[in-house]
Amino acid sequence: MDLHFGDSKPTDDERAAVDALLGPPQSAWEGADRTDADLRWARGGREARDRRDLLLPGLHAVNDRVGWISEGALDYLCRRLTVPPAEAYGVATFYAMFSVRPRPSTVLHVCTDLACAAAGAQELCAGVEAGLGPGVHVERGPCLGLCERAPAALAIRAGDPVRTAVSAPATVREAVLAATAPDSAPEEPPAVSAVPQAGDDGLVLLRRVGVVDPASLDDYRAHGGYTALRRAFALGPAGVIREVTDSGLLGRGGAAFPTGRKWQATASQPDRPHYLVCNADESEPGTFKDRVLMEGDPYALVEAMTIAAYAVGAHRGYLYLRGEYPRALHRMHHAVDRARARGLLGDDILGQGYSFDIEIRRGAGAYICGEETALFNSIEGYRGEPRSKPPFPVEKGLFGRPTVENNVETLVNVLPILTMGAPAYAAVGTGGSTGPKLFCVSGSVERPGVYELPFGTTLGELLARAGVRGRLRAVLLGGAAGGFVRPDETDIPLTFEGTRAAGTTLGSGVVMAFDDTVPLPRLLLRIAEFFRDESCGQCVPCRVGTVRQEEALRRITDRTGAAAADDIALLREVGRAMRDASICGLGQTAWNAVESAIDRLGAYE
């Protein structure tokens, strides 16, 4: 390890932010005043290196306090953790929410992704930039996970404490107010406002959203909370895995891998310790179901993580929560703290002799960290770049140990599996796609939000519930990494096997409708811009291919027919190369939506 520190010094605020996280430095080797003893030997180096995983929280601490990360602050954090500054700089510049250049203490993030673009995000940005002075930095960025209330803006004001304000649906006036006076901005509507079916009989995953007080553990338990965990303890770890396997539960993050198989593979590994990671970094444009679950029913996720950890023999879990979700972060911190205080986390949970605890880690704006191995690298304090497989996470995952990684919706499904029983759960949906599914509906619809329906419901039935506005032009399934379908294809059954047979994908459950007033070529260009920005750059097919895809789409945005033919042929060649040779799903799927728009919708005819 080669450490090269500069001469820059941290400010008092920067030093205080780091020390609040790490505690005061113990020697000059990690930033304290030098003493004679420090000149003779180095102390604490091994302990500091073991805390490398605190690099991302440390960067957050400085960025939250000051608004950006100076060279002096980065050097001080590196001394405290014994991390080479060059490596820490690579991590700090990897995430969109950090800045290593001076900027105002208030940043207004305005979403310009698909749902918000269709709802007037460009006009909102222009109005906000004209109405704000130099004291606010306006950041045009990717999806904020508020698609049901598009267009959306998130204001973050650095300080102690950091302040946030959400404006959605945003007007110029409200976005300016959120940025200039975040404490005076209107309060966000409750999570239940994103659930059009609230109050309906038969809801399973969403039944408590809007019914229980999300801050009250007692209210959660009064509505069936911790019944599933008690049954898990009665079944034992092997029994829990058997129930999950028999239920047919497939992962809800897009890959649709059998959850029981993943749990069994991890539990059977002799290497210890085992880890559990909940992936709450839902950054796919159009996806917001996990946010609604965490904001409206946070204790359900705490209970589900405890069950999953018990099944695979893990005693520590990490909840990786995207940085653009301030309310979900607050709710989950409160839920974890209350569960720990009441003996539902920590040692001897429910008197069963089992110990488990959850640590929340905040993302910082990197779509690629939704990929499981990139997420592990991010937690460990490295750039969030995917790892080559094999070895697979069930063998060598977080910190090189066997790890189970599931997203929020997948884990929350475990609760009804244990309370209903595997046969009853498997009877819902279809043979290949069992149980209920959450769909994130946005775009040109009257009632956007999260819908819970059994697998097998058709796309047309879902759109009828949401109420299509205007003349339907196209539907995007699965988000930016998904595919478009035509208005005459709404009889597609919403199952993993049904969408696959139709030549598209269900993905994470995104259903985004666009009427004929939305310029399709502009949407495709925005998708290409998104993938170019979010590519981690590790592998050549994705790093170069996403740029070439955007360049070609920019050239033909306003052209059709023969004028676009050469660039369309180039797009197909680039798309095949990305799909065949990229190291992870980002590059492998970056061409999907564009290809489907060309072939199914005739976007450039």
Coordinates of C-alpha atoms in Angstrom, one line a residue:
M1 CA 0.0 0.0 0.0
D2 CA 1.5 3.4 -1.1
L3 CA 0.2 6.4 0.8
H4 CA 0.8 9.9 -0.6
F5 CA -0.9 12.6 1.3
G6 CA -0.9 16.3 0.2
D7 CA -0.3 19.4 2.3
S8 CA -4.0 20.5 2.4
K9 CA -5.6 20.6 5.8
P10 CA -9.2 19.9 6.7
T11 CA -11.4 22.7 8.0
D12 CA -12.8 22.4 11.5
D13 CA -16.2 21.4 10.0
E14 CA -14.6 18.7 7.9
R15 CA -12.6 17.3 10.7
A16 CA -15.6 17.3 13.0
A17 CA -17.7 15.5 10.4
V18 CA -15.2 12.7 10.1
D19 CA -14.5 12.5 13.8
A20 CA -18.2 12.2 14.6
L21 CA -18.3 9.0 12.5
L22 CA -14.9 7.5 13.4
G23 CA -14.3 9.0 16.9
P24 CA -11.2 11.1 17.7
P25 CA -7.9 10.1 16.2
Q26 CA -5.6 8.1 18.5
S27 CA -2.2 9.1 17.0
A28 CA -0.5 11.4 14.5
W29 CA -0.6 8.5 12.0
E30 CA -4.3 9.1 11.7
G31 CA -4.5 12.8 12.1
A32 CA -3.9 13.7 15.7
D33 CA -1.3 16.1 16.9
R34 CA 2.2 14.5 16.7
T35 CA 3.9 13.3 19.8
D36 CA 7.4 11.9 20.4
A37 CA 5.9 8.4 20.6
D38 CA 4.4 8.7 17.2
L39 CA 7.9 9.2 15.7
R40 CA 9.0 5.8 16.9
W41 CA 6.3 3.5 15.8
A42 CA 2.9 3.4 14.0
R43 CA -0.1 2.4 16.0
G44 CA -3.5 1.3 14.9
G45 CA -2.7 0.7 11.3
R46 CA -4.3 -2.8 11.2
E47 CA -7.4 -1.5 12.9
A48 CA -7.7 1.4 10.5
R49 CA -7.4 -0.9 7.5
D50 CA -10.1 -3.1 8.9
R51 CA -12.4 0.0 8.7
R52 CA -12.0 0.5 5.0
D53 CA -15.7 -0.1 4.6
L54 CA -16.4 3.2 6.4
L55 CA -15.0 5.1 3.5
L56 CA -18.4 5.7 1.9
P57 CA -20.0 6.7 5.1
G58 CA -17.1 9.1 5.7
L59 CA -17.5 10.7 2.3
H60 CA -21.2 11.1 3.1
A61 CA -20.3 12.7 6.4
V62 CA -18.2 15.4 4.8
N63 CA -20.5 15.9 1.9
D64 CA -23.5 16.2 4.2
R65 CA -21.7 18.7 6.5
V66 CA -20.0 21.0 3.9
G67 CA -21.7 20.2 0.5
W68 CA -18.6 19.0 -1.2
I69 CA -15.4 17.1 -0.5
S70 CA -12.2 19.1 -0.5
E71 CA -8.6 17.7 -0.9
G72 CA -8.0 18.4 2.8
A73 CA -11.1 16.6 3.9
L74 CA -10.3 13.6 1.7
D75 CA -6.7 13.5 3.0
Y76 CA -7.9 13.5 6.6
L77 CA -10.4 10.8 6.0
C78 CA -7.7 8.7 4.2
R79 CA -5.3 9.1 7.2
R80 CA -8.0 8.0 9.5
L81 CA -8.7 4.8 7.5
T82 CA -5.2 4.2 6.1
V83 CA -6.6 4.4 2.5
P84 CA -4.4 5.7 -0.3
P85 CA -5.8 9.1 -1.4
A86 CA -5.8 8.1 -5.1
E87 CA -8.1 5.2 -4.3
A88 CA -10.4 7.4 -2.2
Y89 CA -10.5 10.0 -4.9
G90 CA -11.6 7.3 -7.4
V91 CA -14.4 6.3 -5.0
A92 CA -15.5 9.9 -4.3
T93 CA -15.7 10.7 -8.0
F94 CA -17.6 7.5 -8.8
Y95 CA -20.8 8.8 -7.2
A96 CA -23.1 11.4 -8.7
M97 CA -24.2 12.9 -5.3
F98 CA -20.6 13.8 -4.3
S99 CA -18.5 16.6 -5.6
V100 CA -14.7 17.1 -5.3
R101 CA -15.0 20.7 -6.6
P102 CA -16.4 23.6 -4.7
R103 CA -20.1 24.1 -5.0
P104 CA -22.9 25.9 -3.1
S105 CA -24.1 24.2 0.1
T106 CA -27.5 23.6 -1.4
V107 CA -28.0 21.3 -4.4
L108 CA -31.3 20.9 -6.2
H109 CA -31.5 17.6 -8.0
V110 CA -34.1 17.7 -10.8
C111 CA -35.1 14.4 -12.4
T112 CA -34.9 14.4 -16.2
D113 CA -35.5 10.7 -16.8
L114 CA -38.4 9.1 -18.7
A115 CA -41.5 9.8 -16.6
C116 CA -40.3 13.3 -15.6
A117 CA -39.2 14.1 -19.1
A118 CA -42.7 13.3 -20.4
A119 CA -44.2 15.5 -17.6
G120 CA -42.1 18.6 -18.5
A121 CA -38.8 18.2 -16.7
Q122 CA -36.9 20.3 -19.2
E123 CA -39.3 23.3 -18.8
L124 CA -39.0 22.8 -15.0
C125 CA -35.2 22.9 -15.1
A126 CA -35.2 26.1 -17.3
G127 CA -37.6 27.8 -14.9
V128 CA -35.7 26.8 -11.8
E129 CA -32.4 27.9 -13.2
A130 CA -33.8 31.3 -14.1
G131 CA -35.4 31.7 -10.6
L132 CA -32.5 30.6 -8.5
G133 CA -29.4 32.7 -7.6
P134 CA -25.8 31.5 -7.4
G135 CA -26.4 30.1 -3.9
V136 CA -28.0 26.9 -5.3
H137 CA -26.5 24.4 -7.6
V138 CA -29.0 22.8 -10.0
E139 CA -28.2 19.2 -10.9
R140 CA -30.1 17.6 -13.8
G141 CA -30.0 14.0 -13.0
P142 CA -31.5 10.5 -13.3
C143 CA -34.6 9.1 -11.7
L144 CA -35.4 10.1 -8.1
G145 CA -37.9 7.2 -7.6
L146 CA -40.8 9.6 -7.5
C147 CA -42.3 8.7 -10.9
E148 CA -45.9 8.6 -9.6
R149 CA -45.5 12.3 -8.9
A150 CA -43.5 13.5 -11.9
P151 CA -41.8 15.8 -12.4
A152 CA -39.7 15.6 -9.3
A153 CA -37.0 17.6 -7.5
L154 CA -34.9 16.9 -4.4
A155 CA -33.2 19.7 -2.5
I156 CA -30.3 18.9 -0.2
R157 CA -28.8 21.6 2.0
A158 CA -25.5 20.7 3.7
G159 CA -25.0 21.4 7.4
D160 CA -25.3 19.9 10.8
P161 CA -27.8 18.4 10.4
V162 CA -28.2 18.1 6.6
R163 CA -31.7 19.2 5.4
T164 CA -33.7 17.8 2.6
A165 CA -36.9 18.7 0.9
V166 CA -38.8 16.9 -1.9
S167 CA -41.0 18.7 -4.4
A168 CA -43.2 16.3 -6.5
P169 CA -45.1 17.0 -8.6
A170 CA -42.8 20.0 -8.8
T171 CA -43.7 23.4 -10.1
V172 CA -41.0 26.1 -10.6
R173 CA -42.3 28.0 -7.5
E174 CA -42.3 24.9 -5.2
A175 CA -38.9 23.6 -6.4
V176 CA -37.4 27.1 -5.8
L177 CA -39.0 27.1 -2.3
A178 CA -37.6 23.6 -1.5
A179 CA -34.1 24.8 -2.5
T180 CA -34.1 28.1 -0.7
A181 CA -36.1 27.2 2.4
P182 CA -36.2 23.4 2.8
D183 CA -37.6 23.7 6.3
S184 CA -40.6 25.6 4.9
A185 CA -41.3 23.4 2.0
P186 CA -44.7 21.5 2.0
E187 CA -44.5 18.1 3.7
E188 CA -44.4 15.1 1.4
P189 CA -47.7 13.2 1.0
P190 CA -47.8 9.9 3.0
A191 CA -46.6 6.7 1.3
V192 CA -50.2 5.5 0.9
S193 CA -50.8 8.2 -1.6
A194 CA -48.7 6.1 -4.0
V195 CA -51.1 3.1 -3.5
P196 CA -54.3 3.5 -5.6
Q197 CA -55.6 0.2 -4.2
A198 CA -55.2 1.3 -0.6
G199 CA -58.0 -0.3 1.5
D200 CA -58.8 -3.0 -1.0
D201 CA -59.4 -6.5 0.4
G202 CA -56.9 -9.1 -0.7
L203 CA -53.8 -7.0 -0.6
V204 CA -50.9 -8.9 0.8
L205 CA -47.6 -7.0 0.5
L206 CA -49.3 -3.5 0.7
R207 CA -52.0 -4.3 3.2
R208 CA -50.4 -2.4 6.0
V209 CA -49.4 0.7 4.0
G210 CA -51.7 3.5 5.1
V211 CA -53.1 1.3 7.9
V212 CA -50.3 1.2 10.4
D213 CA -48.3 4.0 11.8
P214 CA -44.9 3.4 10.1
A215 CA -43.1 4.8 13.2
S216 CA -44.9 2.5 15.7
L217 CA -43.6 -1.0 16.4
D218 CA -46.6 -1.7 18.6
D219 CA -49.0 -0.9 15.7
Y220 CA -47.0 -3.1 13.4
R221 CA -47.3 -6.0 15.8
A222 CA -51.0 -5.4 16.3
H223 CA -51.4 -6.0 12.6
G224 CA -49.7 -9.3 12.4
G225 CA -46.1 -8.2 12.7
Y226 CA -43.5 -10.7 13.9
T227 CA -45.9 -13.6 13.4
A228 CA -43.7 -14.8 10.5
L229 CA -40.5 -14.6 12.6
R230 CA -42.1 -16.7 15.3
R231 CA -43.0 -19.4 12.8
A232 CA -39.5 -19.2 11.3
F233 CA -38.1 -20.0 14.8
A234 CA -40.6 -22.9 15.1
L235 CA -39.6 -24.3 11.7
G236 CA -35.8 -23.9 12.1
P237 CA -33.4 -22.7 9.3
A238 CA -33.8 -25.7 7.1
G239 CA -37.6 -25.5 7.4
V240 CA -37.7 -21.9 6.4
I241 CA -35.6 -22.6 3.3
R242 CA -37.9 -25.5 2.5
E243 CA -41.0 -23.3 2.7
V244 CA -39.4 -20.5 0.6
T245 CA -38.3 -23.1 -2.0
D246 CA -41.7 -24.8 -2.1
S247 CA -43.5 -21.5 -2.5
G248 CA -41.7 -20.9 -5.9
L249 CA -40.6 -17.4 -4.9
L250 CA -38.5 -15.9 -7.7
G251 CA -36.4 -12.8 -7.1
R252 CA -38.3 -9.6 -7.8
G253 CA -35.3 -7.5 -8.8
G254 CA -35.4 -8.5 -12.5
A255 CA -33.2 -11.6 -12.7
A256 CA -36.0 -13.9 -11.3
F257 CA -33.6 -16.4 -9.7
P258 CA -35.2 -18.9 -7.3
T259 CA -34.9 -17.4 -3.8
G260 CA -34.9 -20.8 -2.0
R261 CA -32.0 -22.1 -4.1
K262 CA -29.9 -19.0 -3.4
W263 CA -30.6 -19.3 0.3
Q264 CA -29.8 -23.0 0.4
A265 CA -26.6 -22.5 -1.5
T266 CA -25.4 -19.9 1.0
A267 CA -26.5 -21.8 4.1
S268 CA -24.6 -24.9 3.0
Q269 CA -21.2 -23.0 2.6
P270 CA -18.8 -24.0 5.4
D271 CA -16.9 -20.7 5.2
R272 CA -17.9 -18.3 7.9
P273 CA -19.3 -15.7 8.6
H274 CA -22.3 -15.5 6.3
Y275 CA -23.8 -12.2 5.4
L276 CA -27.2 -10.9 4.3
V277 CA -27.5 -7.8 2.1
C278 CA -30.8 -6.1 1.2
N279 CA -30.5 -4.3 -2.0
A280 CA -32.7 -1.1 -1.6
D281 CA -30.8 0.8 -4.3
E282 CA -33.7 0.7 -6.8
S283 CA -32.3 3.1 -9.4
E284 CA -34.1 1.6 -12.5
P285 CA -36.0 4.5 -14.1
G286 CA -39.7 4.1 -13.3
T287 CA -39.2 1.9 -10.2
F288 CA -40.4 3.1 -6.8
K289 CA -42.1 0.1 -5.1
D290 CA -39.3 -0.5 -2.6
R291 CA -39.5 3.1 -1.5
V292 CA -43.2 2.8 -0.8
L293 CA -42.6 -0.4 1.2
M294 CA -39.9 1.2 3.3
E295 CA -41.8 4.4 3.9
G296 CA -45.1 2.8 4.6
D297 CA -44.2 -0.5 6.3
P298 CA -40.6 -0.4 7.4
Y299 CA -40.8 -3.0 10.2
A300 CA -41.9 -5.6 7.6
L301 CA -38.5 -5.3 6.0
V302 CA -36.7 -5.5 9.4
E303 CA -38.6 -8.7 10.2
A304 CA -38.1 -10.2 6.7
M305 CA -34.3 -9.5 6.9
T306 CA -34.2 -11.2 10.3
I307 CA -35.9 -14.3 8.9
A308 CA -33.6 -14.5 5.8
A309 CA -30.5 -14.1 8.0
Y310 CA -31.7 -16.8 10.4
A311 CA -32.3 -19.2 7.4
V312 CA -28.8 -18.8 6.0
G313 CA -26.9 -18.5 9.2
A314 CA -26.0 -14.8 9.0
H315 CA -25.6 -12.7 12.1
R316 CA -25.0 -9.4 10.3
G317 CA -27.1 -7.8 7.6
Y318 CA -26.6 -4.7 5.5
L319 CA -29.4 -2.6 4.1
Y320 CA -28.0 -0.7 1.1
L321 CA -30.4 2.2 0.6
R322 CA -30.2 4.6 -2.3
G323 CA -29.1 8.1 -1.4
E324 CA -32.1 9.8 -3.1
Y325 CA -34.5 8.4 -0.5
P326 CA -34.2 10.7 2.6
R327 CA -37.6 9.7 4.0
A328 CA -37.1 6.0 3.5
L329 CA -33.7 6.4 5.2
H330 CA -35.2 8.1 8.2
R331 CA -38.0 5.5 8.5
M332 CA -35.6 2.6 8.3
H333 CA -33.2 4.0 10.8
H334 CA -36.0 4.5 13.2
A335 CA -37.4 1.0 12.6
V336 CA -34.0 -0.6 13.1
D337 CA -33.3 1.4 16.3
R338 CA -36.7 0.6 17.8
A339 CA -36.4 -3.1 16.9
R340 CA -33.0 -3.2 18.6
A341 CA -34.3 -1.4 21.7
R342 CA -37.1 -3.9 22.0
G343 CA -35.0 -7.0 21.6
L344 CA -36.0 -7.8 18.1
L345 CA -32.5 -7.2 16.8
G346 CA -29.3 -7.8 18.6
D347 CA -28.6 -10.7 20.9
D348 CA -31.1 -13.5 21.8
I349 CA -33.9 -12.3 19.6
L350 CA -37.3 -13.4 21.0
G351 CA -35.4 -15.5 23.6
Q352 CA -34.3 -17.9 20.8
G353 CA -30.6 -17.6 21.4
Y354 CA -30.2 -16.2 17.9
S355 CA -28.3 -12.9 17.3
F356 CA -28.6 -10.6 14.3
D357 CA -28.2 -6.9 13.6
I358 CA -28.7 -4.6 10.7
E359 CA -26.4 -1.8 9.5
I360 CA -27.8 0.7 7.1
R361 CA -25.5 2.0 4.3
R362 CA -26.5 4.8 2.1
G363 CA -25.7 4.8 -1.6
A364 CA -24.6 8.0 -3.3
G365 CA -26.1 8.0 -6.8
A366 CA -24.8 5.1 -8.9
Y367 CA -27.2 2.9 -10.9
I368 CA -24.6 0.2 -11.3
C369 CA -24.6 -0.4 -7.5
G370 CA -27.9 -2.2 -8.1
E371 CA -25.8 -5.0 -9.4
E372 CA -25.1 -7.3 -6.5
T373 CA -21.3 -7.5 -6.7
A374 CA -20.9 -3.7 -7.5
L375 CA -23.0 -3.2 -4.3
F376 CA -20.6 -5.3 -2.3
N377 CA -17.6 -3.3 -3.6
S378 CA -19.5 -0.1 -2.6
I379 CA -20.1 -1.3 0.9
E380 CA -16.5 -2.4 1.2
G381 CA -15.2 1.1 0.4
Y382 CA -14.2 0.6 -3.3
R383 CA -15.6 1.9 -6.6
G384 CA -18.9 0.3 -7.3
E385 CA -17.7 -1.8 -10.2
P386 CA -19.1 -5.3 -10.8
R387 CA -16.9 -8.4 -10.2
S388 CA -16.4 -11.2 -12.6
K389 CA -18.4 -14.4 -11.8
P390 CA -17.7 -17.1 -10.8
P391 CA -17.1 -17.1 -7.8
F392 CA -20.8 -16.3 -7.2
P393 CA -21.9 -14.3 -4.1
V394 CA -23.2 -17.4 -2.4
E395 CA -19.6 -18.6 -2.3
K396 CA -17.6 -15.3 -2.0
G397 CA -19.7 -12.2 -1.7
L398 CA -19.4 -9.4 0.8
F399 CA -15.9 -9.2 2.4
G400 CA -15.2 -12.5 0.5
R401 CA -17.7 -14.5 2.5
P402 CA -20.9 -16.4 1.5
T403 CA -23.6 -13.8 1.0
V404 CA -27.3 -13.7 0.2
E405 CA -28.5 -10.6 -1.6
N406 CA -32.2 -9.9 -2.2
N407 CA -34.1 -6.7 -2.9
V408 CA -36.9 -5.3 -0.7
E409 CA -39.9 -6.8 -2.5
T410 CA -38.3 -10.2 -2.6
L411 CA -37.7 -10.2 1.2
V412 CA -41.1 -8.8 2.1
N413 CA -42.7 -11.7 0.2
V414 CA -41.2 -14.1 2.7
L415 CA -43.6 -12.9 5.4
P416 CA -46.8 -14.1 3.7
I417 CA -45.0 -17.3 2.7
L418 CA -44.5 -18.2 6.3
T419 CA -47.9 -17.0 7.6
M420 CA -50.0 -18.4 4.7
G421 CA -47.8 -21.5 4.1
A422 CA -46.0 -22.4 0.9
P423 CA -48.9 -24.2 -0.8
A424 CA -51.3 -21.3 -0.3
Y425 CA -48.7 -18.8 -1.5
A426 CA -47.9 -20.9 -4.6
A427 CA -51.6 -21.1 -5.5
V428 CA -51.5 -17.4 -6.2
G429 CA -50.3 -16.4 -9.7
T430 CA -49.2 -19.0 -12.2
G431 CA -47.1 -22.2 -12.1
G432 CA -44.0 -20.4 -13.3
S433 CA -44.5 -17.1 -11.5
T434 CA -46.1 -17.5 -8.0
G435 CA -47.4 -15.1 -5.5
P436 CA -48.4 -11.4 -5.8
K437 CA -46.3 -8.9 -7.7
L438 CA -45.8 -5.1 -7.3
F439 CA -46.0 -3.0 -10.5
C440 CA -44.8 0.6 -10.7
V441 CA -47.2 2.4 -13.1
S442 CA -46.4 5.9 -14.3
G443 CA -46.4 8.1 -17.4
S444 CA -49.6 8.9 -19.3
V445 CA -52.1 7.4 -16.8
E446 CA -54.7 8.9 -14.6
R447 CA -53.9 6.9 -11.4
P448 CA -50.1 6.3 -11.3
G449 CA -48.7 4.4 -8.3
V450 CA -47.7 0.9 -7.0
Y451 CA -50.2 -1.8 -7.9
E452 CA -50.3 -5.2 -6.2
L453 CA -51.7 -7.9 -8.5
P454 CA -51.3 -11.7 -8.8
F455 CA -48.9 -12.9 -11.5
G456 CA -50.9 -13.6 -14.7
T457 CA -52.8 -10.4 -14.8
T458 CA -52.6 -9.0 -18.3
L459 CA -51.0 -5.7 -19.2
G460 CA -54.3 -4.4 -20.5
E461 CA -56.0 -5.2 -17.1
L462 CA -53.3 -3.3 -15.3
L463 CA -53.6 -0.3 -17.6
A464 CA -57.4 -0.3 -17.2
R465 CA -57.0 0.0 -13.5
A466 CA -54.5 2.9 -13.9
G467 CA -56.6 4.6 -16.6
V468 CA -54.7 5.5 -19.8
R469 CA -54.7 9.2 -20.6
G470 CA -54.9 10.1 -24.2
R471 CA -54.1 7.9 -27.2
L472 CA -51.7 5.2 -26.1
R473 CA -48.5 5.2 -28.3
A474 CA -46.3 2.7 -26.4
V475 CA -45.7 0.9 -23.1
L476 CA -42.2 0.5 -21.6
L477 CA -41.9 -2.7 -19.5
G478 CA -39.0 -3.2 -17.1
G479 CA -37.6 0.4 -17.2
A480 CA -34.6 1.7 -19.2
A481 CA -33.2 -1.9 -19.3
G482 CA -36.5 -3.3 -20.5
G483 CA -38.4 -3.1 -23.7
F484 CA -41.3 -1.3 -25.5
V485 CA -44.5 -3.0 -26.5
R486 CA -47.2 -1.7 -28.9
P487 CA -50.8 -0.7 -27.8
D488 CA -52.1 -3.8 -29.6
E489 CA -50.0 -6.1 -27.3
T490 CA -51.7 -5.4 -24.0
D491 CA -52.9 -9.0 -23.8
I492 CA -49.4 -10.0 -22.7
P493 CA -49.7 -11.8 -19.3
L494 CA -47.5 -10.1 -16.7
T495 CA -45.4 -13.1 -15.7
F496 CA -41.8 -13.9 -16.1
E497 CA -42.5 -16.6 -18.7
G498 CA -45.3 -14.6 -20.4
T499 CA -43.2 -11.5 -21.1
R500 CA -40.3 -13.7 -22.2
A501 CA -42.5 -15.5 -24.7
A502 CA -43.6 -12.1 -26.0
G503 CA -40.0 -11.1 -26.6
T504 CA -39.8 -8.5 -23.8
T505 CA -39.1 -8.6 -20.0
L506 CA -40.9 -8.0 -16.8
G507 CA -37.8 -6.7 -15.1
S508 CA -38.4 -5.0 -11.8
G509 CA -42.1 -4.4 -12.5
V510 CA -41.9 -1.0 -14.3
V511 CA -45.0 -0.2 -16.5
M512 CA -44.6 3.2 -18.1
A513 CA -47.3 4.3 -20.5
F514 CA -46.7 7.0 -23.2
D515 CA -49.4 8.7 -25.2
D516 CA -48.9 10.0 -28.8
T517 CA -47.9 13.5 -27.6
V518 CA -44.6 12.1 -26.2
P519 CA -41.7 12.3 -28.8
L520 CA -40.4 8.7 -28.9
P521 CA -37.0 9.5 -30.4
R522 CA -36.3 12.0 -27.6
L523 CA -37.1 9.3 -25.0
L524 CA -34.7 6.8 -26.7
L525 CA -32.0 9.5 -26.7
R526 CA -32.6 10.0 -23.0
I527 CA -32.3 6.2 -22.4
A528 CA -29.0 6.2 -24.2
E529 CA -27.8 9.2 -22.2
F530 CA -28.7 7.4 -19.0
F531 CA -26.7 4.3 -19.8
R532 CA -23.7 6.4 -21.0
D533 CA -23.7 8.3 -17.7
E534 CA -24.3 5.2 -15.5
S535 CA -21.7 2.9 -17.2
C536 CA -19.0 2.3 -14.6
G537 CA -16.4 2.2 -17.5
Q538 CA -14.8 -1.1 -16.3
C539 CA -15.3 -3.1 -19.5
V540 CA -14.7 -1.8 -23.1
P541 CA -18.0 -3.1 -24.7
C542 CA -20.1 -1.1 -22.3
R543 CA -17.8 1.9 -21.8
V544 CA -17.4 2.5 -25.6
G545 CA -20.7 1.0 -26.7
T546 CA -23.0 3.2 -24.6
V547 CA -21.2 6.3 -26.0
R548 CA -21.5 5.1 -29.6
Q549 CA -25.2 4.3 -29.0
E550 CA -25.9 7.8 -27.8
E551 CA -23.9 9.4 -30.6
A552 CA -25.9 7.4 -33.2
L553 CA -29.2 8.3 -31.7
R554 CA -28.3 11.9 -31.4
R555 CA -27.5 11.9 -35.1
I556 CA -30.9 10.4 -36.1
T557 CA -33.2 11.9 -33.5
D558 CA -34.9 14.0 -36.2
R559 CA -34.4 11.7 -39.2
T560 CA -36.3 8.8 -40.5
G561 CA -36.3 6.2 -43.3
A562 CA -33.2 5.9 -45.6
A563 CA -31.5 8.8 -43.8
A564 CA -31.4 6.8 -40.6
A565 CA -30.6 3.4 -42.1
D566 CA -26.8 3.5 -41.7
D567 CA -27.0 4.6 -38.1
I568 CA -29.6 2.0 -37.3
A569 CA -27.3 -0.7 -38.8
L570 CA -24.5 0.7 -36.6
L571 CA -26.8 0.6 -33.6
R572 CA -27.5 -3.1 -34.1
E573 CA -23.8 -3.9 -34.4
V574 CA -23.0 -2.0 -31.2
G575 CA -26.0 -3.4 -29.4
R576 CA -24.9 -7.0 -30.2
A577 CA -21.4 -6.3 -29.0
M578 CA -22.6 -4.9 -25.7
R579 CA -25.1 -7.7 -25.1
D580 CA -22.5 -10.4 -25.9
A581 CA -19.4 -9.1 -24.2
S582 CA -20.3 -6.7 -21.3
I583 CA -19.3 -7.9 -17.9
C584 CA -22.7 -7.2 -16.2
G585 CA -26.3 -6.6 -16.9
L586 CA -26.0 -2.8 -17.5
G587 CA -24.1 -3.2 -20.8
Q588 CA -26.0 -6.4 -21.6
T589 CA -29.3 -4.6 -21.5
A590 CA -28.4 -1.1 -22.6
W591 CA -29.6 -1.8 -26.2
N592 CA -32.9 -3.5 -25.3
A593 CA -35.3 -0.6 -25.1
V594 CA -33.8 1.0 -28.3
E595 CA -34.0 -2.2 -30.2
S596 CA -37.6 -2.8 -29.2
A597 CA -38.6 0.7 -30.2
I598 CA -37.0 0.3 -33.6
D599 CA -38.4 -3.2 -34.3
R600 CA -41.8 -3.1 -32.6
L601 CA -42.7 0.6 -32.8
G602 CA -41.0 1.6 -36.0
A603 CA -39.5 4.6 -34.2
Y604 CA -37.5 5.9 -37.2
E605 CA -39.7 4.8 -40.1

